[in-house]
Amino acid sequence: MAAPRRGSARLLSLLHPYKLLFAGTIAATVVSSVLDGFTFVLLIPFLRTLFGDSALPSQGGSQVEAVLDKIAGPFLRAGTPEIALRNVVIVLLVALFLKNITQYLSALGQVSIQEGIVRDLRVRLFDHLQRLPLGYFQRTRAGQTIARVISDTDQVKTAVSAALASLLQNVVVIIVYVVILFGLSVKLTMLSLLLAPVLLLIIRPMINRLRRRSRELAAERGEVTSHVGEMIASAKLVRAYVAEAFELDRFRVLAERYLKRVLRAQRYSSLTSPVSEVFGGVMIVLILVVGTRLALGTGATLEPAVLITFLAVSLRLMSPIKSVSNYPTVMASATASAERVFEVLDLPPAEGDRPGETTAEFSDRIEFRGVSFEYEASEPVLRDVDLEVKRGQIVAIVGPSGAGKTTLVDLLPRFYEPTRGAILMDSVPLTNYTRTSVRKLMGIVSQETVLLNDTVLANVAYGLKDVPLEQVRAAARAANADEFIMRLPEGYATVLGERGTRLSGGQRQRIAIARALLRDPPILILDEATSALDTESERLVQEAIERLMAHRTVFVIAHRLATVQHADFIVVLAEGRIVEHGSHTNLLAGDGLYRRLYNLQFRS
Ligand SMILES: Nc1ncnc2c1ncn2[C@@H]1O[C@H](COP(=O)(O)OP(=O)(O)OP(=O)(O)O)[C@@H](O)[C@H]1O
Ligand SMILES: [Mg+2]
């Protein structure tokens, strides 16, 4: 991985794909700023005509006038004052028109770049999230991650757009205007420029504080997002326990804290604007005082028309200068967000194939050899598990809740890697194979069926492309699901999930079974749901499971009596260890945990 670069350098690297567009935008900005300055310079001939002079002096005018003379001299000097004035207006209108076209183009360019950067970042984050270890999602609140993908990327855009708009555009404008000011009066311009560094010294310390506050604020935004998400997910629980008031109080506290954070950050970010404005005001007053002294009296070196233009241009300079002095403020909060985005991007991905990994093949057996596993350091969940399953066998895993059954089967698709020992497929460690190829060999029906916000068809054919409806229906039929699916309002086109039709527990399970059947994997991992089903759906689900298990190598976490009896052998897991091992009859004949569990569950 590349060494972490400084935030701002990294932000600039986001611009890379937009080099050309960026150059075009800058060009448009420069042209529009020059034209903007030009419209102001046209004030001079206008004022001169108004004061009864000729629109342009024949000699001895300011530098700016000399340039203006070169560009539009004959046109502005022509004929009577009325004609000259009319001509000034025409030139003004043309310049104004061109200026706005280029300004429009530059605005469009800026937005395309900004939004392009946001999209790039979001896609990169999404892609990266999909490759992070599963542990990340258990450690991190969902809302924090969502906030990073949605609002923090948006803030990053502000940073880049601030770099684009606020800085580049305004710097160009300022340079153009300062050049014009120099052309009008060197003395007055020097005077104003000498004061500029003072402003910098005043603003600097405020920015450092703001950066820290912004970081806190972004984290708090993630907390608020998390809380809302969790309330939505647990809406039923909240109602069931009449906990609305409790939840509201918790949210109020959070919202209040967010408000405080916003205000604390705002204290600094709102300060730069008035500070720079007061500063600008002082500058204008100074120009007025010194300017009038230069323009009045007998030894006057400045013409009134030039002084007025100088003032107008200086006033026009206020707004870009204000924006530029605001730039560090905007950057402070944006870099805080950018750091949060880059933090996620810098997490080492767990997935992704390592060199030397090959495509998995399965023909003979799967073995666990001395496998231990822990989620947290020194809290073993699996201890020294040895297990051998031959192709075509069904192994049932039973044991008390929390024994590590789900964890054991989660190691097969390489969701996690064993902390010690190895899992071998045909005597080759699973780690020699790519994760994707290992997973393609396995069908997984987990304890909780996850349905996507999509049609039944897409839910059954999840992850597969262009599967014919007939094939999906065949899988659903084998899973005893076709019948109820056909009774849904739009059959296989019915949308399921959050915003669609809700299914019962047994129906969801059968969708999951159809999903696994359609993929037709040689290895099957079945984490039987413990949810009680009525006898009718129990029978339908059981039938579906039996069809699914046929001719496959099956790891089944078994709760159902029927499943246990179908198994070739059973392992009993307790506190992460295999404590018993054997056939149903043998284990029942013994006097171990299996018999106790069996008696508890299936006494009837
Ligand atoms: N992501 C995780 N991070 C930390 N600990 C975990 C994680 N998942 C499970 N555990 C812990 O590991 C142990 C085994 O959990 P596991 O889910 O494998 O149990 P189980 O046998 O499947 O239980 P059940 O029958 O209730 O489904 C438990 O003590 C659990 O608290
Ligand atoms: Mg489990």
XYZ file of C-alpha atoms and ligand atoms in Angstrom:
636
model
C 0.000 0.000 0.000
C 1.149 3.521 -0.724
C 2.394 5.481 2.244
C -0.372 7.692 3.582
C -0.078 11.026 1.896
C -1.129 14.314 3.365
C -4.858 14.919 3.114
C -4.684 17.820 0.695
C -2.331 16.040 -1.709
C -4.702 13.096 -1.700
C -7.655 15.354 -2.355
C -5.884 16.814 -5.343
C -5.212 13.329 -6.681
C -8.989 12.881 -6.973
C -8.869 15.544 -9.668
C -6.599 13.460 -11.810
C -9.226 11.880 -14.087
C -10.628 15.337 -14.783
C -7.390 16.991 -15.904
C -8.722 18.165 -19.270
C -12.078 19.315 -18.004
C -10.288 21.074 -15.187
C -7.965 22.892 -17.585
C -10.987 23.923 -19.675
C -12.799 25.182 -16.612
C -9.816 27.238 -15.537
C -9.509 28.694 -19.039
C -13.175 29.666 -19.038
C -12.731 31.193 -15.596
C -9.752 33.259 -16.686
C -11.563 34.547 -19.768
C -14.654 35.427 -17.787
C -12.607 37.224 -15.110
C -10.717 39.229 -17.675
C -13.976 40.214 -19.366
C -15.450 41.081 -16.005
C -12.554 43.391 -15.267
C -12.904 44.847 -18.742
C -16.532 45.846 -18.142
C -15.372 47.833 -15.144
C -12.616 49.512 -17.070
C -15.259 50.753 -19.499
C -16.391 52.973 -16.654
C -13.526 55.300 -17.452
C -14.599 56.406 -20.952
C -18.135 56.530 -19.683
C -17.262 58.820 -16.779
C -14.979 60.902 -18.926
C -17.726 61.501 -21.463
C -20.066 62.334 -18.624
C -17.607 64.892 -17.233
C -17.327 66.463 -20.697
C -13.932 65.081 -21.693
C -13.285 62.931 -24.713
C -13.946 59.275 -23.950
C -10.248 58.452 -24.072
C -7.331 60.816 -23.480
C -5.170 61.215 -26.588
C -2.120 60.862 -24.373
C -0.996 60.735 -20.747
C -3.846 58.527 -19.399
C -3.389 55.527 -17.084
C -1.923 52.217 -18.291
C -5.377 50.685 -18.401
C -6.606 53.391 -20.693
C -3.711 52.807 -23.035
C -4.720 49.144 -23.323
C -8.357 50.075 -23.783
C -7.284 52.457 -26.516
C -5.530 49.590 -28.308
C -8.590 47.362 -28.162
C -11.478 49.698 -28.852
C -9.905 53.138 -29.315
C -11.244 54.182 -32.735
C -14.668 52.916 -31.848
C -14.868 54.819 -28.550
C -13.317 57.983 -29.860
C -15.671 58.262 -32.831
C -17.859 61.301 -33.411
C -19.982 63.190 -30.898
C -20.121 62.409 -27.161
C -23.530 60.782 -27.749
C -22.106 58.383 -30.321
C -19.066 57.664 -28.110
C -21.372 56.947 -25.187
C -23.551 54.680 -27.307
C -20.432 52.860 -28.455
C -19.266 52.419 -24.851
C -22.616 50.840 -24.075
C -22.360 48.489 -27.069
C -18.866 47.352 -26.076
C -20.113 46.910 -22.523
C -23.012 44.732 -23.628
C -20.824 42.527 -25.833
C -18.295 42.090 -23.023
C -21.073 41.337 -20.554
C -22.600 38.750 -22.865
C -19.289 36.962 -23.464
C -18.431 37.107 -19.788
C -21.635 35.361 -18.820
C -21.263 32.647 -21.425
C -17.777 31.796 -20.166
C -18.947 32.039 -16.577
C -21.755 29.607 -17.322
C -19.349 27.171 -18.972
C -16.995 27.380 -16.047
C -19.844 26.739 -13.589
C -20.945 23.668 -15.574
C -17.386 22.405 -15.679
C -17.009 22.842 -11.940
C -20.187 20.957 -11.127
C -19.238 18.088 -13.449
C -15.879 17.775 -11.752
C -17.272 18.012 -8.216
C -20.050 15.518 -8.716
C -17.732 13.243 -10.663
C -15.377 13.211 -7.700
C -18.219 12.385 -5.309
C -19.326 9.516 -7.521
C -15.771 8.197 -7.843
C -15.286 8.284 -4.087
C -18.620 6.620 -3.354
C -17.980 3.827 -5.815
C -14.481 3.329 -4.433
C -15.797 3.215 -0.867
C -18.568 0.794 -1.787
C -16.137 -1.459 -3.575
C -13.725 -1.322 -0.663
C -16.445 -2.013 1.911
C -17.323 -5.198 0.074
C -13.783 -6.432 0.535
C -13.327 -5.533 4.195
C -13.253 -8.345 6.737
C -16.728 -9.196 8.060
C -15.493 -8.158 11.489
C -15.529 -4.534 10.332
C -19.312 -4.572 10.039
C -19.704 -6.072 13.500
C -17.376 -3.493 15.036
C -18.677 -0.430 13.236
C -22.129 1.061 13.560
C -23.894 0.917 10.223
C -24.839 4.581 10.389
C -21.208 5.647 10.711
C -20.397 3.784 7.530
C -23.446 5.169 5.748
C -22.495 8.685 6.822
C -19.024 8.169 5.416
C -20.341 6.978 2.069
C -23.065 9.611 1.761
C -22.373 12.809 3.691
C -18.613 12.702 4.111
C -18.026 12.183 0.399
C -20.289 15.135 -0.182
C -18.179 17.224 2.162
C -15.078 16.143 0.289
C -16.674 17.609 -2.791
C -16.879 20.898 -0.928
C -13.152 20.707 -0.321
C -12.390 20.097 -3.948
C -14.915 22.648 -5.143
C -13.471 25.105 -2.653
C -10.108 24.415 -4.210
C -11.649 24.878 -7.620
C -14.121 27.665 -7.232
C -13.135 29.581 -4.187
C -9.434 29.375 -4.622
C -8.588 29.120 -8.318
C -11.406 31.173 -9.683
C -11.070 33.863 -7.078
C -7.325 33.930 -7.256
C -7.616 34.455 -10.998
C -10.157 37.201 -10.437
C -7.979 38.826 -7.820
C -4.903 38.735 -10.049
C -6.820 40.241 -12.940
C -8.200 42.997 -10.751
C -4.908 43.715 -9.084
C -3.290 44.038 -12.501
C -6.028 46.476 -13.452
C -5.519 48.372 -10.197
C -1.798 48.595 -10.883
C -2.665 49.922 -14.330
C -4.851 52.559 -12.726
C -2.590 53.658 -9.904
C 0.589 52.004 -8.703
C 0.725 53.969 -5.465
C -2.782 53.133 -4.306
C -2.371 49.475 -5.211
C 0.891 49.120 -3.301
C -0.782 50.637 -0.288
C -3.586 48.067 -0.329
C -1.308 45.100 -0.932
C 0.899 45.893 2.042
C -2.021 45.290 4.371
C -2.978 41.842 3.029
C -0.555 39.688 5.099
C -2.013 41.134 8.296
C -5.336 39.458 7.506
C -3.624 36.102 7.172
C -2.115 36.390 10.634
C -5.501 37.091 12.198
C -7.320 34.190 10.553
C -4.768 31.427 10.984
C -5.268 30.364 14.600
C -9.018 30.134 14.086
C -8.559 27.549 11.364
C -6.643 25.071 13.501
C -9.417 24.953 16.080
C -12.035 24.635 13.412
C -10.330 21.561 11.974
C -10.608 19.709 15.287
C -14.219 20.742 15.792
C -15.155 19.628 12.286
C -13.754 16.194 12.916
C -15.936 15.844 16.031
C -18.899 17.113 14.100
C -18.528 14.539 11.326
C -18.328 11.719 13.879
C -21.433 13.030 15.610
C -23.289 13.101 12.278
C -22.482 9.424 11.933
C -23.898 8.772 15.403
C -27.159 10.501 14.550
C -27.432 8.506 11.320
C -26.749 5.285 13.223
C -29.389 6.015 15.793
C -32.087 6.689 13.209
C -31.153 3.521 11.324
C -31.296 1.421 14.465
C -34.657 2.828 15.513
C -36.089 1.976 12.099
C -34.685 -1.528 12.286
C -36.120 -2.095 15.738
C -39.439 -0.283 15.286
C -41.395 -3.359 16.317
C -39.328 -3.928 19.448
C -39.707 -0.281 20.453
C -43.501 -0.486 20.190
C -43.649 -3.863 21.900
C -41.809 -2.519 24.923
C -43.564 0.864 24.802
C -40.134 2.449 24.624
C -41.015 5.382 22.343
C -40.460 8.008 25.009
C -37.191 6.394 26.033
C -35.987 6.324 22.432
C -37.090 9.910 21.862
C -35.148 11.044 24.920
C -32.045 9.274 23.701
C -32.411 10.858 20.285
C -33.011 14.300 21.808
C -29.766 14.047 23.723
C -27.982 13.110 20.537
C -29.599 15.896 18.510
C -28.762 18.366 21.255
C -25.142 17.265 21.291
C -25.014 17.601 17.519
C -26.384 21.133 17.749
C -23.703 22.021 20.310
C -21.006 20.652 18.064
C -22.334 22.588 15.070
C -22.400 25.801 17.063
C -18.906 25.220 18.422
C -17.570 24.727 14.902
C -19.594 27.626 13.570
C -18.122 29.958 16.163
C -14.880 29.814 14.224
C -16.105 29.398 10.684
C -18.517 32.330 10.904
C -15.798 34.580 12.221
C -13.626 34.688 9.122
C -16.243 36.478 7.041
C -16.829 39.507 9.308
C -13.119 39.726 10.070
C -12.200 39.951 6.414
C -15.058 42.335 5.676
C -14.083 44.777 8.394
C -10.559 44.471 7.136
C -11.721 45.272 3.582
C -13.684 48.245 4.849
C -10.587 49.670 6.516
C -8.757 49.231 3.248
C -11.388 51.107 1.226
C -11.358 53.981 3.687
C -7.595 54.148 3.357
C -7.862 54.240 -0.422
C -10.427 57.033 -0.142
C -8.248 59.098 2.146
C -5.033 58.643 0.185
C -6.824 58.691 -3.204
C -8.577 62.012 -2.670
C -5.291 63.496 -1.533
C -3.728 62.335 -4.791
C -6.654 63.532 -6.910
C -7.176 66.971 -5.387
C -5.046 70.055 -5.169
C -2.730 71.622 -7.615
C -0.170 68.854 -7.948
C -2.917 66.213 -8.500
C -1.524 63.009 -10.020
C -4.792 61.113 -10.207
C -7.833 61.937 -12.309
C -11.208 61.736 -10.566
C -12.544 59.308 -13.227
C -9.609 56.990 -12.548
C -10.081 57.248 -8.784
C -13.760 56.366 -9.038
C -12.917 53.378 -11.241
C -10.207 52.369 -8.803
C -12.734 52.435 -5.972
C -15.287 50.481 -7.994
C -12.730 47.814 -8.842
C -11.533 47.662 -5.223
C -15.100 47.187 -4.022
C -15.548 44.468 -6.597
C -12.438 42.814 -5.172
C -14.015 42.488 -1.737
C -16.118 39.461 -2.528
C -13.371 37.293 -4.082
C -11.024 38.251 -1.253
C -13.695 37.265 1.244
C -14.117 33.912 -0.477
C -10.406 33.263 -0.497
C -10.088 34.093 3.172
C -13.002 31.720 3.766
C -11.195 28.994 1.916
C -9.267 27.572 4.887
C -12.526 27.470 6.848
C -14.291 25.441 4.199
C -11.230 23.264 3.837
C -11.070 22.550 7.545
C -14.428 20.814 7.692
C -13.947 19.187 4.327
C -10.577 17.710 5.206
C -12.091 16.345 8.409
C -14.593 14.453 6.269
C -11.947 13.511 3.746
C -9.935 11.928 6.554
C -12.951 9.816 7.501
C -13.326 8.668 3.900
C -9.640 7.874 3.498
C -9.593 6.076 6.852
C -12.010 3.499 5.476
C -10.191 3.296 2.160
C -6.964 2.630 4.038
C -8.313 -0.327 6.015
C -6.575 -3.406 4.676
C -9.034 -5.526 2.694
C -9.388 -9.133 3.789
C -10.841 -10.363 0.573
C -9.202 -10.226 -2.776
C -7.119 -13.055 -4.100
C -3.509 -13.449 -3.106
C -0.955 -14.475 -5.674
C -0.681 -18.237 -5.962
C -4.313 -18.926 -5.035
C -5.943 -21.269 -7.511
C -9.448 -22.345 -8.404
C -10.910 -24.795 -5.916
C -12.036 -28.250 -6.956
C -13.796 -30.780 -4.813
C -13.941 -34.481 -5.429
C -13.210 -36.425 -2.289
C -13.274 -35.048 1.249
C -13.216 -32.061 3.567
C -11.211 -32.143 6.788
C -10.870 -29.863 9.783
C -7.434 -30.436 11.308
C -6.854 -29.019 14.765
C -8.918 -25.954 13.946
C -9.138 -23.249 16.592
C -10.755 -19.905 16.140
C -11.305 -16.723 18.091
C -13.159 -13.547 17.137
C -11.411 -11.571 19.862
C -7.862 -12.341 20.896
C -7.652 -15.026 23.618
C -11.388 -15.718 23.665
C -11.457 -19.063 21.870
C -14.767 -19.958 20.242
C -13.541 -23.155 18.552
C -10.872 -25.336 20.152
C -8.933 -27.969 18.338
C -11.713 -29.223 16.099
C -11.000 -32.369 14.054
C -13.604 -33.478 11.589
C -13.610 -35.433 8.371
C -16.497 -35.487 5.926
C -16.421 -37.589 2.788
C -18.069 -36.550 -0.434
C -21.786 -37.262 -0.323
C -21.994 -37.522 3.463
C -24.344 -35.559 5.644
C -22.880 -34.410 8.941
C -25.195 -32.954 11.539
C -23.771 -30.493 14.034
C -25.699 -30.171 17.261
C -25.017 -28.523 20.567
C -26.230 -25.875 22.952
C -26.690 -22.277 21.888
C -23.406 -20.400 21.692
C -21.395 -23.602 21.328
C -19.819 -22.344 18.103
C -21.879 -24.204 15.491
C -22.455 -21.246 13.190
C -18.840 -20.207 13.622
C -17.668 -23.677 12.624
C -19.527 -23.653 9.318
C -18.616 -19.987 8.665
C -15.004 -21.095 8.293
C -15.863 -23.250 5.268
C -16.627 -20.401 2.829
C -13.638 -18.551 4.333
C -15.776 -15.860 5.955
C -13.140 -16.106 8.665
C -9.804 -17.898 8.723
C -8.897 -20.382 11.476
C -6.550 -18.932 14.079
C -4.821 -22.293 14.320
C -5.024 -25.493 12.291
C -6.351 -25.796 8.768
C -9.323 -26.863 6.727
C -8.388 -29.127 3.837
C -10.318 -29.918 0.706
C -8.971 -33.060 -0.960
C -5.898 -32.606 1.288
C -5.244 -29.055 0.029
C -5.673 -26.187 2.520
C -8.634 -23.961 1.657
C -6.290 -20.975 1.861
C -4.610 -22.219 -1.325
C -7.819 -21.523 -3.198
C -9.418 -18.220 -4.113
C -12.326 -17.280 -1.908
C -14.673 -16.861 -4.830
C -13.973 -20.343 -6.186
C -14.410 -21.911 -2.731
C -17.726 -20.113 -2.291
C -18.947 -21.175 -5.713
C -18.714 -24.785 -4.530
C -20.985 -24.066 -1.589
C -24.638 -23.341 -1.142
C -25.433 -21.611 2.108
C -28.804 -21.494 3.783
C -28.258 -19.527 6.949
C -30.147 -19.174 10.208
C -31.687 -15.933 9.064
C -32.927 -15.597 5.510
C -31.924 -12.304 3.980
C -34.331 -11.158 1.311
C -33.430 -8.340 -0.990
C -35.648 -5.499 -2.026
C -36.274 -7.091 -5.382
C -38.563 -9.495 -7.211
C -38.999 -13.117 -6.179
C -37.211 -14.054 -9.378
C -34.181 -11.887 -8.559
C -34.194 -13.147 -4.972
C -34.066 -16.799 -6.015
C -31.577 -16.161 -8.822
C -29.479 -13.855 -6.623
C -25.928 -13.477 -7.911
C -26.634 -15.359 -11.126
C -27.110 -13.716 -14.491
C -29.796 -14.449 -17.091
C -31.369 -17.499 -15.524
C -34.465 -18.588 -17.475
C -37.719 -18.378 -15.508
C -38.362 -22.076 -16.080
C -35.153 -22.968 -14.256
C -36.025 -20.689 -11.349
C -39.482 -22.234 -11.172
C -38.023 -25.729 -11.150
C -35.869 -24.785 -8.157
C -38.817 -23.165 -6.429
C -40.971 -26.221 -7.077
C -38.351 -28.475 -5.514
C -38.230 -26.086 -2.564
C -42.026 -26.293 -2.176
C -42.156 -22.587 -2.875
C -43.682 -22.419 -6.353
C -47.219 -22.760 -5.111
C -47.193 -19.840 -2.697
C -45.142 -17.706 -5.095
C -47.771 -18.171 -7.813
C -50.384 -16.972 -5.351
C -48.494 -13.708 -4.732
C -50.033 -10.640 -6.435
C -47.563 -10.657 -9.300
C -46.128 -14.134 -9.030
C -42.387 -14.219 -9.656
C -42.386 -10.483 -10.406
C -43.656 -9.606 -6.912
C -41.235 -7.353 -5.062
C -40.137 -8.699 -1.683
C -38.323 -7.154 1.223
C -38.505 -3.816 2.950
C -40.775 -2.074 0.519
C -42.438 -5.149 -0.907
C -44.532 -8.101 0.114
C -43.655 -9.628 3.450
C -43.294 -13.381 3.719
C -43.769 -15.699 6.659
C -40.839 -17.459 8.306
C -41.494 -20.758 6.523
C -41.907 -19.019 3.168
C -38.655 -17.152 3.599
C -36.852 -20.376 4.359
C -38.219 -21.999 1.241
C -37.042 -19.034 -0.867
C -33.590 -19.516 0.638
C -33.710 -23.229 -0.154
C -34.758 -22.511 -3.746
C -31.842 -20.091 -3.978
C -29.409 -22.845 -2.967
C -31.080 -25.453 -5.197
C -30.785 -23.222 -8.238
C -27.043 -22.887 -7.792
C -26.794 -26.658 -7.417
C -23.582 -26.639 -5.371
C -21.732 -29.867 -4.482
C -21.334 -28.720 -0.863
C -24.213 -27.503 1.218
C -24.123 -25.566 4.460
C -27.396 -25.483 6.252
C -27.927 -23.548 9.461
C -31.424 -24.670 10.310
C -33.647 -21.956 11.600
C -34.863 -22.628 15.101
C -38.067 -20.685 14.551
C -41.065 -22.804 15.290
C -43.143 -23.527 12.212
C -46.615 -24.978 12.214
C -46.815 -28.628 11.263
C -47.858 -27.915 7.705
C -44.977 -25.534 6.859
C -42.614 -27.671 8.924
C -43.456 -30.561 6.610
C -43.070 -28.401 3.475
C -39.735 -27.026 4.656
C -38.482 -30.441 5.716
C -39.359 -31.920 2.329
C -37.541 -29.080 0.623
C -34.488 -29.596 2.818
C -34.413 -33.292 2.005
C -34.482 -32.583 -1.715
C -31.758 -30.018 -1.233
C -29.511 -32.407 0.708
C -29.758 -35.262 -1.762
C -26.490 -36.084 -3.571
C -24.525 -33.414 -1.802
C -21.929 -33.115 0.897
C -23.841 -31.465 3.685
C -22.900 -29.658 6.873
C -26.153 -29.153 8.688
C -26.650 -27.458 12.008
C -29.598 -29.567 12.994
C -32.522 -28.829 15.211
C -35.091 -31.003 13.475
C -35.416 -34.579 14.512
C -35.820 -35.691 10.911
C -32.602 -33.985 9.849
C -30.621 -35.518 12.665
C -31.786 -38.995 11.774
C -30.918 -38.535 8.111
C -27.346 -37.636 8.929
C -24.508 -40.079 8.287
C -23.016 -38.999 11.552
C -23.444 -36.377 14.197
C -20.928 -34.213 16.016
C -21.857 -32.661 19.308
C -20.242 -29.313 19.970
C -19.965 -27.751 23.420
C -17.961 -24.647 24.254
C -16.128 -24.883 20.958
C -15.035 -28.507 21.348
C -16.324 -31.651 19.717
C -17.420 -33.628 22.742
C -19.217 -36.513 21.020
C -19.154 -38.038 17.587
C -21.149 -40.876 16.057
C -24.447 -42.065 14.642
C -27.781 -41.166 16.121
C -28.322 -44.646 17.582
C -24.848 -44.872 19.072
C -25.027 -41.445 20.648
C -28.474 -42.073 22.004
C -27.298 -45.321 23.522
C -24.506 -43.455 25.334
C -25.058 -41.242 28.317
C -23.651 -37.996 27.029
C -24.681 -34.496 26.051
C -26.425 -35.714 22.913
C -28.833 -37.857 24.889
C -29.568 -35.019 27.254
C -30.162 -32.575 24.370
C -32.225 -35.119 22.536
C -34.388 -35.822 25.530
C -34.894 -32.117 26.117
C -35.914 -31.383 22.556
C -37.631 -34.439 21.222
C -39.190 -36.043 24.250
C -42.683 -36.154 22.820
N -18.947 -11.831 15.235
C -18.667 -12.262 16.464
N -17.786 -11.576 17.210
C -17.486 -11.981 18.464
N -17.999 -13.071 19.027
C -18.889 -13.782 18.338
C -19.275 -13.421 17.012
N -20.182 -14.298 16.564
C -20.348 -15.194 17.562
N -19.589 -14.898 18.620
C -19.481 -15.666 19.867
O -18.995 -16.950 19.525
C -19.678 -17.940 20.251
C -20.268 -18.966 19.299
O -21.261 -18.350 18.520
P -22.037 -19.130 17.387
O -22.887 -18.152 16.670
O -21.071 -19.892 16.567
O -22.949 -20.103 18.253
P -24.022 -21.178 17.775
O -23.547 -22.480 18.263
O -24.278 -21.029 16.323
O -25.317 -20.725 18.607
P -26.878 -20.804 18.182
O -27.303 -22.206 18.302
O -27.522 -19.940 19.206
O -26.991 -20.271 16.811
C -20.702 -17.243 21.107
O -20.182 -17.160 22.423
C -20.827 -15.871 20.508
O -21.042 -14.923 21.509
Mg -25.898 -20.328 15.228
